GROMACS .gro file of C-alpha atoms in nm:
model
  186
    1UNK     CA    1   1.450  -2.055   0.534
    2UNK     CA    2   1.140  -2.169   0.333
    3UNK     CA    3   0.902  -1.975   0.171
    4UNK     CA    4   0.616  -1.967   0.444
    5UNK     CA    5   0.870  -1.972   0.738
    6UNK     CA    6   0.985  -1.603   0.525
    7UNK     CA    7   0.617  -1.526   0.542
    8UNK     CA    8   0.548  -1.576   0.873
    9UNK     CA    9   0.828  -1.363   0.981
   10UNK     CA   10   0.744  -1.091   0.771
   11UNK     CA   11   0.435  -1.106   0.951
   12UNK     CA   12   0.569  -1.075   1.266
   13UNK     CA   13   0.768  -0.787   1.164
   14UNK     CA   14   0.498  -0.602   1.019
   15UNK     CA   15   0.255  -0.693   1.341
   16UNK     CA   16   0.576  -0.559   1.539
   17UNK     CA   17   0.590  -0.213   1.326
   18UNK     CA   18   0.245  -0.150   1.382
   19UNK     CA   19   0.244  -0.183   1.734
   20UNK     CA   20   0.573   0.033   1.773
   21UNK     CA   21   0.413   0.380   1.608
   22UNK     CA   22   0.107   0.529   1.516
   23UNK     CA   23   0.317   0.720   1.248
   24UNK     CA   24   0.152   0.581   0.978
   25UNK     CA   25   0.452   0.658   0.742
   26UNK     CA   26   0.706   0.505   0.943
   27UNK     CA   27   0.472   0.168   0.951
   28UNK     CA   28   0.374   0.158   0.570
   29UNK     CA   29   0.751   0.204   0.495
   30UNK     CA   30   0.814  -0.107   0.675
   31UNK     CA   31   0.610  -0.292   0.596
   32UNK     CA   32   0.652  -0.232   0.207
   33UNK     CA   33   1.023  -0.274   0.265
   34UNK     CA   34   0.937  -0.625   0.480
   35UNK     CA   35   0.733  -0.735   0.200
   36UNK     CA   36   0.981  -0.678  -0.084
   37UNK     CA   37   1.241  -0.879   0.074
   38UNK     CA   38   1.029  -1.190   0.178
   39UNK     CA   39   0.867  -1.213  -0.156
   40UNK     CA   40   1.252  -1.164  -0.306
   41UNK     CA   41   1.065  -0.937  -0.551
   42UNK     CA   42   1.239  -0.567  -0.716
   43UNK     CA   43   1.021  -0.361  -0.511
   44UNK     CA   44   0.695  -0.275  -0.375
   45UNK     CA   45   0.444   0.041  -0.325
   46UNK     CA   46   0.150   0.110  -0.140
   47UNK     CA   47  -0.063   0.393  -0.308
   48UNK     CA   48  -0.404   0.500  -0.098
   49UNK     CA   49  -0.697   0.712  -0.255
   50UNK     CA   50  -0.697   1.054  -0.265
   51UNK     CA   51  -1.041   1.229  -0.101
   52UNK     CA   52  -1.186   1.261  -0.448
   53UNK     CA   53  -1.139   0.850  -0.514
   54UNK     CA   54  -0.992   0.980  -0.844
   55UNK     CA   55  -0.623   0.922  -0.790
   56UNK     CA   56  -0.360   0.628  -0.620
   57UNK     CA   57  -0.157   0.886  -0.439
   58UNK     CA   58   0.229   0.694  -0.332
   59UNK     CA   59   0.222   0.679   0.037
   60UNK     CA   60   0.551   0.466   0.047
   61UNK     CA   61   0.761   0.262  -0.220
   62UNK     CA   62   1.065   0.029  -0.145
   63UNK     CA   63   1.315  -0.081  -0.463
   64UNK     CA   64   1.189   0.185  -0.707
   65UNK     CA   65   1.376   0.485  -0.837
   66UNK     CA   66   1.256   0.845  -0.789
   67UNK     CA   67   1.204   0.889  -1.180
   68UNK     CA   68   0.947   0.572  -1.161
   69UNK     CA   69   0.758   0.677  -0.886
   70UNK     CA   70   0.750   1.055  -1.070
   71UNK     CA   71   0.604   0.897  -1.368
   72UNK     CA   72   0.244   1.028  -1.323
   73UNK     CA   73  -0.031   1.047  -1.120
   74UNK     CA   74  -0.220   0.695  -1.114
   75UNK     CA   75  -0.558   0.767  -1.210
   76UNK     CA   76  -0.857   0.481  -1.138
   77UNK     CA   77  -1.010   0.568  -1.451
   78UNK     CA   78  -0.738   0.452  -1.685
   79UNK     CA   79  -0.605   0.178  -1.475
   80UNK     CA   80  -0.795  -0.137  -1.533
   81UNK     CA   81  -0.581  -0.312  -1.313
   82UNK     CA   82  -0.617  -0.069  -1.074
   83UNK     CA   83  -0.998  -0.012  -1.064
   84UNK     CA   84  -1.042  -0.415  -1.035
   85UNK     CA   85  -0.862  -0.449  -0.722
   86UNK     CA   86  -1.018  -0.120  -0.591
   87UNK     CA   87  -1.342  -0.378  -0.597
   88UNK     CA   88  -1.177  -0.615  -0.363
   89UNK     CA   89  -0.967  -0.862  -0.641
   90UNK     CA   90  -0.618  -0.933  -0.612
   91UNK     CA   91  -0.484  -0.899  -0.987
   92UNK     CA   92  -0.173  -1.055  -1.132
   93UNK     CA   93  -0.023  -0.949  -1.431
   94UNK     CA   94   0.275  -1.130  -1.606
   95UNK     CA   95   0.432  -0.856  -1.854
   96UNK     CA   96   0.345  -0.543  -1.769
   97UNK     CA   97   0.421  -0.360  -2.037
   98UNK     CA   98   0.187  -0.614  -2.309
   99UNK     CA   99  -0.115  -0.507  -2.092
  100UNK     CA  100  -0.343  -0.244  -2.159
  101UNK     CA  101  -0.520  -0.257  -1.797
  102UNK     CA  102  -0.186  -0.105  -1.708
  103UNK     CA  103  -0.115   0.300  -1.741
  104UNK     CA  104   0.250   0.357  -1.745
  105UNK     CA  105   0.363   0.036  -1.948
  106UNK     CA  106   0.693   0.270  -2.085
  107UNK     CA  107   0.802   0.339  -1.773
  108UNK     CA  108   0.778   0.041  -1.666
  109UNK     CA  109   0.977  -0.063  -1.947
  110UNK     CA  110   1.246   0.194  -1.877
  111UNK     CA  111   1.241   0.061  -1.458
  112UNK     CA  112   1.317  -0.321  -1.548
  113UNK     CA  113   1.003  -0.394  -1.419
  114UNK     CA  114   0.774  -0.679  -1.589
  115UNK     CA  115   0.515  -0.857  -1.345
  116UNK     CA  116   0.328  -0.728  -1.095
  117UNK     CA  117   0.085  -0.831  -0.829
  118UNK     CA  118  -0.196  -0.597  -0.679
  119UNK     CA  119  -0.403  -0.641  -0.369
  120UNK     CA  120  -0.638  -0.379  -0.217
  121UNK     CA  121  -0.639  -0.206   0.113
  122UNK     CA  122  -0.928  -0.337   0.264
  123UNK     CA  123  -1.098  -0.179   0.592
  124UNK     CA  124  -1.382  -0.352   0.762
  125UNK     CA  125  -1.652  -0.100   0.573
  126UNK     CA  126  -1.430   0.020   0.262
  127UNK     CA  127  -1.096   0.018   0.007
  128UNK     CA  128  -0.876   0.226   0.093
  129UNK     CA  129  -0.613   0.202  -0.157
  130UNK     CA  130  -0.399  -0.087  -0.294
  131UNK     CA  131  -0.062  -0.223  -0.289
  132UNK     CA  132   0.176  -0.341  -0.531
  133UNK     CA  133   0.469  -0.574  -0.580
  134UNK     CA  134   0.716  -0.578  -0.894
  135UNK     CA  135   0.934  -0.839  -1.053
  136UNK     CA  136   1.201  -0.773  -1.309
  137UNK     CA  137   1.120  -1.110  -1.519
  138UNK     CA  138   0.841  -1.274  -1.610
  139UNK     CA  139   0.664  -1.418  -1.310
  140UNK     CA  140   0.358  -1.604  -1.245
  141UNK     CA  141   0.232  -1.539  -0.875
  142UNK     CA  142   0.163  -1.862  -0.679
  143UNK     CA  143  -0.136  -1.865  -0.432
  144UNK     CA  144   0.066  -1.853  -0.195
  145UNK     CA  145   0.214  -1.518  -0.278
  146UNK     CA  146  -0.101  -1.387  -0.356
  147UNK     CA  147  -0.230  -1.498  -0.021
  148UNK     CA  148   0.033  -1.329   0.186
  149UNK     CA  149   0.062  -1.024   0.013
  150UNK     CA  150  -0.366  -0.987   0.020
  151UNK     CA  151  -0.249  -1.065   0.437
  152UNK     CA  152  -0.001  -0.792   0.406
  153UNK     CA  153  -0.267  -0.551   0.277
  154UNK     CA  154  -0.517  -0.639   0.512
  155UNK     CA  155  -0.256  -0.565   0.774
  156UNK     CA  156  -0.170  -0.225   0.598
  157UNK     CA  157  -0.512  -0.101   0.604
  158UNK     CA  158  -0.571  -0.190   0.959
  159UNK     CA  159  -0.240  -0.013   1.012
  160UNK     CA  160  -0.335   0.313   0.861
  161UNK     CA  161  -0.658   0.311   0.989
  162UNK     CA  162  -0.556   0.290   1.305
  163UNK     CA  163  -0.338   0.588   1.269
  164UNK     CA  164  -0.573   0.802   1.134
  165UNK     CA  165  -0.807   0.725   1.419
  166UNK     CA  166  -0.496   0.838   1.699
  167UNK     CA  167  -0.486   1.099   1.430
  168UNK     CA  168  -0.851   1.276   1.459
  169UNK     CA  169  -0.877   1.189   1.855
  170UNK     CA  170  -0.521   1.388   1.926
  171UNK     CA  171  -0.696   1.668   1.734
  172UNK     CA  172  -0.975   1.627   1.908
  173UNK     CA  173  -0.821   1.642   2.199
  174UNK     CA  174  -0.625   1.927   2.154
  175UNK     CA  175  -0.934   2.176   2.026
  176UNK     CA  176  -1.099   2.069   2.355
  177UNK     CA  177  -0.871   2.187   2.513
  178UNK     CA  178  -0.821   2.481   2.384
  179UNK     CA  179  -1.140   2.551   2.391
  180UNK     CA  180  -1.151   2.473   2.818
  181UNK     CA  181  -0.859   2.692   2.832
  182UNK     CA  182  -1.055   3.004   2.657
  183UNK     CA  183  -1.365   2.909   2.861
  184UNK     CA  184  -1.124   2.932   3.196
  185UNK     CA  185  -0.879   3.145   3.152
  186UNK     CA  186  -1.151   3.471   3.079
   0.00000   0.00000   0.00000
């Protein structure tokens, strides 16, 4: 199987995840876990912004060890690499741990991890977040993999807005009724 026919499927698959839940963990963790094995990359993680816009808060990883992902909270303000794909840019970066846009370039060092690619989470109005893929050598990203993992994203975001949205309307839903039952039952 080709690159692009690997691709395509993993866009099928992540299409197909989307439309079988509207638990947004169970979607993100497929799709990250899709994505790392098409790419054939050491893993993957899709971090979304906290309420304050402060903070990249791990909503699901795939290939990474606990002690990685319990490194530290990812904070906009001291990742470069972070903050430039939080304005819409998919970054590349070839070693990791020689770059000072990155925060955690030790534990990355300890992880085996050395490239990495970044695309944001992009709604129709706003970021929402970005995600990530990892290499454990030296890797420059193709356009092509910079293409389908800025699809991937795109997907993502649509994903979990989409779940938030079933989210607020079952709420919704349920104080109105609640509130009918009150009204009715006195």
């Amino acid at each position: 199987m080709d690159r692009y026919e690997s691709y395509y499927r993993s866009v099928v698959h992540a299409v197909k995840a989307i439309n079988s839940t509207l638990e947004p963990a169970e979607v993100i963790a497929a799709i990250v876990k899709e994505t790392v094995i098409s790419m054939g990359v050491k893993g993957s993680t899709l971090r979304l912004l906290d309420r304050s816009g402060k903070y990249l808060k791990a909503s699901a990883s795939y290939g990474l060890s606990r002690d990685y992902l319990r490194k530290g909270p990812v904070e906009v303000e001291k990742s470069g690499v972070d903050r430039l794909a939080l304005q819409g840019e998919v970054v590349e970066i070839e070693d990791v741990c020689c770059d000072d846009r990155f925060q955690y370039p030790d534990a990355a060092r300890e992880e085996g991890i050395v490239s990495m690619l970044v695309a944001p989470l992009r709604t129709d109005q706003r970021i929402i977040g970005i995600m990530r893929v990892y290499t454990g050598e030296k890797h420059s990203f193709e356009d092509a993999e910079k293409e389908f993992l800025n699809a991937i994203s795109d997907i993502s975001a649509l994903a979990i807005e989409n779940a938030r949205l079933h989210q607020a309307l079952k709420t919704d839903y349920e104080m109105l009724s609640a509130f009918e039952t009150r009204i009715f039952e006195d």
